[in-house]
């Protein structure tokens, strides 16, 4: 049917020509976190034409993030999507938003279970830190021959133990704490001897991954180093940069590629599966990673937000919601060429 210009003007008087999308606040703990910048972009892409998201970055300060949430409440934004700066900071946020009857979806940094129970309209979307650590350990064990009593050639000094450096994310973050303890526990439970050369806190960043790895190489000069397990890809990429500068990954056997057969190759394993890490795996520098599925996280967050804002029931989403509170997204391991990205 054709309305002509007058018809369109009359229609626009009765119904808005560009219908307003439901608004929500999106709060990210800091802007320069590699993995979070990917999740944020995925959320913005998935929410296109569905939600009008107002994004704020918390400069790694819970105080600043609280002020940003407060300002959004003053503007009557009806739902908040929060990646908290500090998991304990969620407590005050939940109470404040409950006092205004504003629902909140947390993601990536998990509030403690008791806090999630403080109010009804509060959820968490994320991935299980234990699962990523178990998969990371399995990737490394496979490389060492899957037989703890008989390590293969990657036990460079032949002492029957694996000399490992662990790069740890931000202290207190559930992913940093659980990934670190669970990855070591997985080796021990499978019967491997781990000789932990260092557990270095590098706060999720590439620069600190570089610096902490550099410090280990300086302090433990001459010591055997057989494995680097990083709580995330960004720190692993930083570690690879300094390892390359110090003579690792130089194609010792001169076959034209950096590969696992080179004596100067050292297995580094990350978590997240960011594009640059995948490239590093395909070029032979990073042995593997565990994919933290940013797109699935984004879809779950946006589907849940849209349902809640339209007055629907989250249980009708078709996603399992554990205890009415948690939506879990699975990790998956990735090495090349053993398994390709799915
Ligand atoms: C990711 C890290 C990221 C952190 C931020 C973790 O789940 O693996 O890369 O820095 O979340 O909270």
Coordinates of C-alpha atoms and ligand atoms in Angstrom, one line a residue, residues 29-30 33-36 83-85 107-109 124 127 132 169-170 173-176 179 203-205 231-235 271-272 274 290 292 297 331, ligand 1:
X29 CA 35.3 -2.6 34.6
X30 CA 37.9 -0.9 32.3
X33 CA 41.1 -5.2 28.8
X34 CA 41.6 -7.3 25.6
X35 CA 39.0 -10.0 26.3
X36 CA 36.5 -7.5 27.7
X83 CA 30.9 -6.3 34.7
X84 CA 31.9 -5.2 38.2
X85 CA 35.3 -3.9 39.0
X107 CA 28.6 -10.9 33.7
X108 CA 32.3 -12.1 33.5
X109 CA 33.1 -11.2 37.2
X124 CA 24.9 -13.8 36.4
X127 CA 31.7 -19.4 32.2
X132 CA 38.8 -23.6 31.7
X169 CA 45.2 -12.6 36.6
X170 CA 44.0 -10.0 39.0
X173 CA 38.9 -12.3 40.6
X174 CA 37.3 -15.7 40.6
X175 CA 38.8 -16.6 37.2
X176 CA 42.3 -15.9 38.5
X179 CA 42.1 -21.2 37.3
X203 CA 46.7 -8.6 36.3
X204 CA 45.3 -9.9 33.0
X205 CA 47.5 -7.5 30.9
X231 CA 45.3 -17.4 33.2
X232 CA 44.5 -15.6 30.0
X233 CA 45.7 -15.0 26.4
X234 CA 46.8 -11.4 26.9
X235 CA 49.4 -12.3 29.5
X271 CA 42.7 -18.9 28.0
X272 CA 40.1 -16.8 26.0
X274 CA 41.2 -13.9 21.3
X290 CA 40.7 -22.5 25.9
X292 CA 36.0 -18.2 26.4
X297 CA 28.0 -14.8 26.5
X331 CA 34.6 -23.3 27.3
Ligands
LIG1 C1 39.2 -13.3 31.0 C2 40.4 -12.3 31.1 C3 39.8 -10.9 31.4 C4 39.0 -11.0 32.7 C5 38.4 -9.7 33.0 C6 38.5 -13.3 32.4 O1 37.4 -14.1 32.3 O2 39.7 -14.6 30.8 O3 41.0 -12.2 29.8 O4 40.9 -10.0 31.6 O5 38.0 -12.0 32.6 O6 37.5 -9.7 34.1

